[in-house]
Short mmCIF file of C-alpha atoms in Angstrom, two decimals:
data_model
loop_
_atom_site.label_atom_id
_atom_site.label_comp_id
_atom_site.label_asym_id
_atom_site.label_seq_id
_atom_site.Cartn_x
_atom_site.Cartn_y
_atom_site.Cartn_z
CA UNK F 1 0.00 0.00 0.00
CA UNK F 2 2.83 2.41 0.85
CA UNK F 3 4.50 1.58 -2.44
CA UNK F 4 1.30 2.56 -4.29
CA UNK F 5 1.25 5.88 -2.47
CA UNK F 6 4.87 6.47 -3.43
CA UNK F 7 4.09 5.78 -7.08
CA UNK F 8 1.11 8.15 -7.04
CA UNK F 9 3.15 10.93 -5.41
CA UNK F 10 5.94 10.41 -7.94
CA UNK F 11 3.45 10.72 -10.82
CA UNK F 12 2.15 13.95 -9.31
CA UNK F 13 5.60 15.54 -9.67
CA UNK F 14 5.81 15.08 -13.43
CA UNK F 15 3.50 15.68 -16.35
CA UNK F 16 3.72 16.57 -20.01
CA UNK F 17 2.94 19.31 -22.49
CA UNK F 18 1.87 18.69 -26.05
CA UNK F 19 3.04 20.62 -29.08
CA UNK F 20 -0.14 21.28 -31.03
CA UNK F 21 1.07 22.29 -34.49
CA UNK F 22 4.06 22.68 -36.77
CA UNK F 23 7.22 20.65 -37.22
CA UNK F 24 6.87 18.83 -33.86
CA UNK F 25 3.08 18.53 -33.92
CA UNK F 26 1.70 15.96 -31.47
CA UNK F 27 5.02 15.60 -29.65
CA UNK F 28 4.70 15.28 -25.88
CA UNK F 29 7.45 16.67 -23.69
CA UNK F 30 7.92 15.79 -20.02
CA UNK F 31 7.59 18.66 -17.55
CA UNK F 32 8.31 19.11 -13.90
CA UNK F 33 5.19 19.99 -11.93
CA UNK F 34 6.75 22.50 -9.54
CA UNK F 35 4.95 24.98 -7.30
CA UNK F 36 3.81 28.04 -9.24
CA UNK F 37 4.28 26.31 -12.60
CA UNK F 38 1.13 26.62 -14.73
CA UNK F 39 1.65 25.30 -18.26
CA UNK F 40 -0.55 27.21 -20.71
CA UNK F 41 -3.53 25.04 -21.62
CA UNK F 42 -3.90 23.72 -25.17
CA UNK F 43 -7.04 25.79 -25.66
CA UNK F 44 -5.36 29.06 -24.69
CA UNK F 45 -2.19 28.13 -26.56
CA UNK F 46 -4.15 27.44 -29.74
CA UNK F 47 -5.81 30.87 -29.55
CA UNK F 48 -2.52 32.64 -28.87
CA UNK F 49 -0.75 30.98 -31.78
CA UNK F 50 -3.68 31.68 -34.09
CA UNK F 51 -3.07 35.33 -33.20
CA UNK F 52 0.68 34.97 -33.82
CA UNK F 53 0.59 32.72 -36.89
CA UNK F 54 1.18 35.45 -39.52
CA UNK F 55 4.24 36.72 -37.59
CA UNK F 56 5.98 33.70 -36.02
CA UNK F 57 8.05 32.44 -38.96
CA UNK F 58 11.78 33.19 -38.77
CA UNK F 59 11.65 35.59 -35.78
CA UNK F 60 13.43 35.88 -32.42
CA UNK F 61 11.29 34.88 -29.42
CA UNK F 62 11.83 35.48 -25.72
CA UNK F 63 9.90 33.53 -23.05
CA UNK F 64 10.49 35.50 -19.84
CA UNK F 65 9.01 32.93 -17.43
CA UNK F 66 9.41 29.73 -19.44
CA UNK F 67 8.23 27.26 -16.79
CA UNK F 68 7.31 24.10 -18.73
CA UNK F 69 8.33 25.68 -22.05
CA UNK F 70 4.85 25.29 -23.51
CA UNK F 71 4.91 28.63 -25.37
CA UNK F 72 8.58 28.59 -26.35
CA UNK F 73 8.57 25.06 -27.77
CA UNK F 74 5.32 25.75 -29.62
CA UNK F 75 6.98 28.81 -31.21
CA UNK F 76 9.94 26.61 -32.18
CA UNK F 77 7.65 24.04 -33.79
CA UNK F 78 5.86 26.74 -35.77
CA UNK F 79 9.00 28.15 -37.36
CA UNK F 80 10.55 30.75 -35.05
CA UNK F 81 14.24 31.26 -35.84
CA UNK F 82 15.53 31.59 -32.29
CA UNK F 83 14.00 31.10 -28.84
CA UNK F 84 15.41 32.22 -25.48
CA UNK F 85 13.81 30.50 -22.47
CA UNK F 86 14.39 32.11 -19.07
CA UNK F 87 13.47 30.08 -15.98
CA UNK F 88 14.41 30.72 -12.35
CA UNK F 89 13.54 27.26 -10.97
CA UNK F 90 16.70 25.17 -11.36
CA UNK F 91 14.93 21.81 -11.80
CA UNK F 92 12.46 23.29 -14.33
CA UNK F 93 15.37 24.87 -16.27
CA UNK F 94 17.13 21.49 -16.31
CA UNK F 95 13.97 19.89 -17.76
CA UNK F 96 13.78 22.63 -20.41
CA UNK F 97 17.39 21.86 -21.38
CA UNK F 98 16.59 18.13 -21.64
CA UNK F 99 13.54 18.87 -23.82
CA UNK F 100 15.62 21.15 -26.03
CA UNK F 101 17.99 18.20 -26.56
CA UNK F 102 15.08 15.81 -27.23
CA UNK F 103 14.00 18.13 -30.07
CA UNK F 104 17.57 18.67 -31.35
CA UNK F 105 16.84 22.39 -31.06
CA UNK F 106 20.16 24.20 -31.49
CA UNK F 107 18.26 27.46 -31.89
CA UNK F 108 16.90 27.34 -28.32
CA UNK F 109 18.84 28.83 -25.41
CA UNK F 110 17.83 27.95 -21.84
CA UNK F 111 18.95 30.41 -19.16
CA UNK F 112 18.51 29.50 -15.49
CA UNK F 113 18.18 32.95 -13.90
CA UNK F 114 15.76 35.57 -12.63
CA UNK F 115 14.03 37.24 -15.60
CA UNK F 116 14.25 40.70 -14.06
CA UNK F 117 18.01 40.32 -13.56
CA UNK F 118 18.39 39.05 -17.14
CA UNK F 119 16.49 42.07 -18.51
CA UNK F 120 18.45 44.55 -16.36
CA UNK F 121 21.58 43.72 -18.38
CA UNK F 122 22.08 45.49 -21.70
CA UNK F 123 20.08 43.99 -24.56
CA UNK F 124 22.16 41.69 -26.75
CA UNK F 125 19.33 40.93 -29.14
CA UNK F 126 16.03 42.47 -30.24
CA UNK F 127 13.02 40.20 -29.91
CA UNK F 128 10.05 40.14 -32.30
CA UNK F 129 7.76 38.05 -30.06
CA UNK F 130 7.87 38.00 -26.26
CA UNK F 131 5.89 35.83 -23.84
CA UNK F 132 5.19 37.14 -20.32
CA UNK F 133 3.39 34.51 -18.24
CA UNK F 134 4.81 34.85 -14.70
CA UNK F 135 3.75 33.23 -11.44
CA UNK F 136 0.60 34.91 -10.15
CA UNK F 137 0.26 37.19 -7.12
CA UNK F 138 3.07 39.63 -7.80
CA UNK F 139 3.79 42.65 -9.93
CA UNK F 140 6.13 40.81 -12.28
CA UNK F 141 4.22 41.82 -15.42
CA UNK F 142 4.69 45.55 -14.75
CA UNK F 143 8.37 45.18 -13.88
CA UNK F 144 9.09 42.93 -16.86
CA UNK F 145 7.31 45.27 -19.27
CA UNK F 146 9.29 48.28 -18.07
CA UNK F 147 12.59 46.44 -18.53
CA UNK F 148 11.63 45.11 -21.97
CA UNK F 149 10.91 48.67 -23.09
CA UNK F 150 14.57 49.49 -22.47
CA UNK F 151 16.02 48.17 -25.73
CA UNK F 152 14.89 44.53 -25.88
CA UNK F 153 12.00 44.86 -28.34
CA UNK F 154 12.22 45.02 -32.12
CA UNK F 155 10.08 47.65 -33.82
CA UNK F 156 6.44 46.44 -33.91
CA UNK F 157 7.28 43.51 -31.58
CA UNK F 158 4.33 41.46 -30.33
CA UNK F 159 4.04 40.77 -26.61
CA UNK F 160 1.78 38.08 -25.16
CA UNK F 161 0.79 38.71 -21.52
CA UNK F 162 -1.04 36.28 -19.23
CA UNK F 163 -2.17 37.32 -15.74
CA UNK F 164 -5.03 37.13 -13.26
CA UNK F 165 -8.30 38.74 -14.34
CA UNK F 166 -8.38 40.84 -11.16
CA UNK F 167 -4.80 42.11 -11.58
CA UNK F 168 -4.29 45.86 -11.73
CA UNK F 169 -0.76 45.73 -13.11
CA UNK F 170 0.12 48.55 -15.49
CA UNK F 171 1.59 48.13 -18.95
CA UNK F 172 3.50 50.80 -20.88
CA UNK F 173 1.50 53.39 -22.81
CA UNK F 174 3.40 52.52 -25.99
CA UNK F 175 2.05 48.94 -25.94
CA UNK F 176 -1.05 48.81 -28.12
CA UNK F 177 -3.63 46.17 -27.13
CA UNK F 178 -4.47 44.05 -30.20
CA UNK F 179 -6.34 41.03 -28.80
CA UNK F 180 -7.82 40.01 -25.47
CA UNK F 181 -9.62 36.98 -24.02
CA UNK F 182 -10.51 35.60 -20.61
CA UNK F 183 -10.50 31.93 -19.57
CA UNK F 184 -11.72 31.43 -16.01
CA UNK F 185 -9.55 33.53 -13.72
CA UNK F 186 -6.91 34.18 -16.40
CA UNK F 187 -6.78 37.10 -18.81
CA UNK F 188 -4.56 36.77 -21.84
CA UNK F 189 -3.71 39.63 -24.15
CA UNK F 190 -1.61 40.42 -27.19
CA UNK F 191 0.10 43.80 -27.41
CA UNK F 192 2.21 45.50 -30.08
CA UNK F 193 5.21 47.58 -29.12
CA UNK F 194 5.50 51.01 -30.73
CA UNK F 195 8.26 53.59 -30.28
#
């Protein structure tokens, strides 16, 4: 009986994400189910990538709070040229690195660090598409947006933001809201950066 409990608890610590379209369509990748990690659901992901489809091919993507890598690996599968995944949780970052290797994705860089610290350094690259889906109950969206505005975004860059419906976090005035939807307690929006 104890052994059964151990097996159940072990299963609870791992899961998988599914790539829904593109080169790696249908591929399942193992993920660590750590506290605060909320992989984007297939339904939300499908909507987001329908929004991004005309723009995703051959661009640079930044996933500021990569977590399970659901958004970053989907972007890879759909033809993005380069993806940077930033993840603070060491075990989750290790799993992202293993999944990168599973997909033979030389154009993916996994960085195990705090996103805010990463963005405080001088921008080495301009990103065309950025994903901001941080842990809830904080003001990480506002802080991340302010730092991104300091040289990280390509002209007309698209920024996907996911946060609690009740959140009152502020986004820069030069980010134009293009699309918006709500699923349960989560609001997800697509913005365009303008100078």
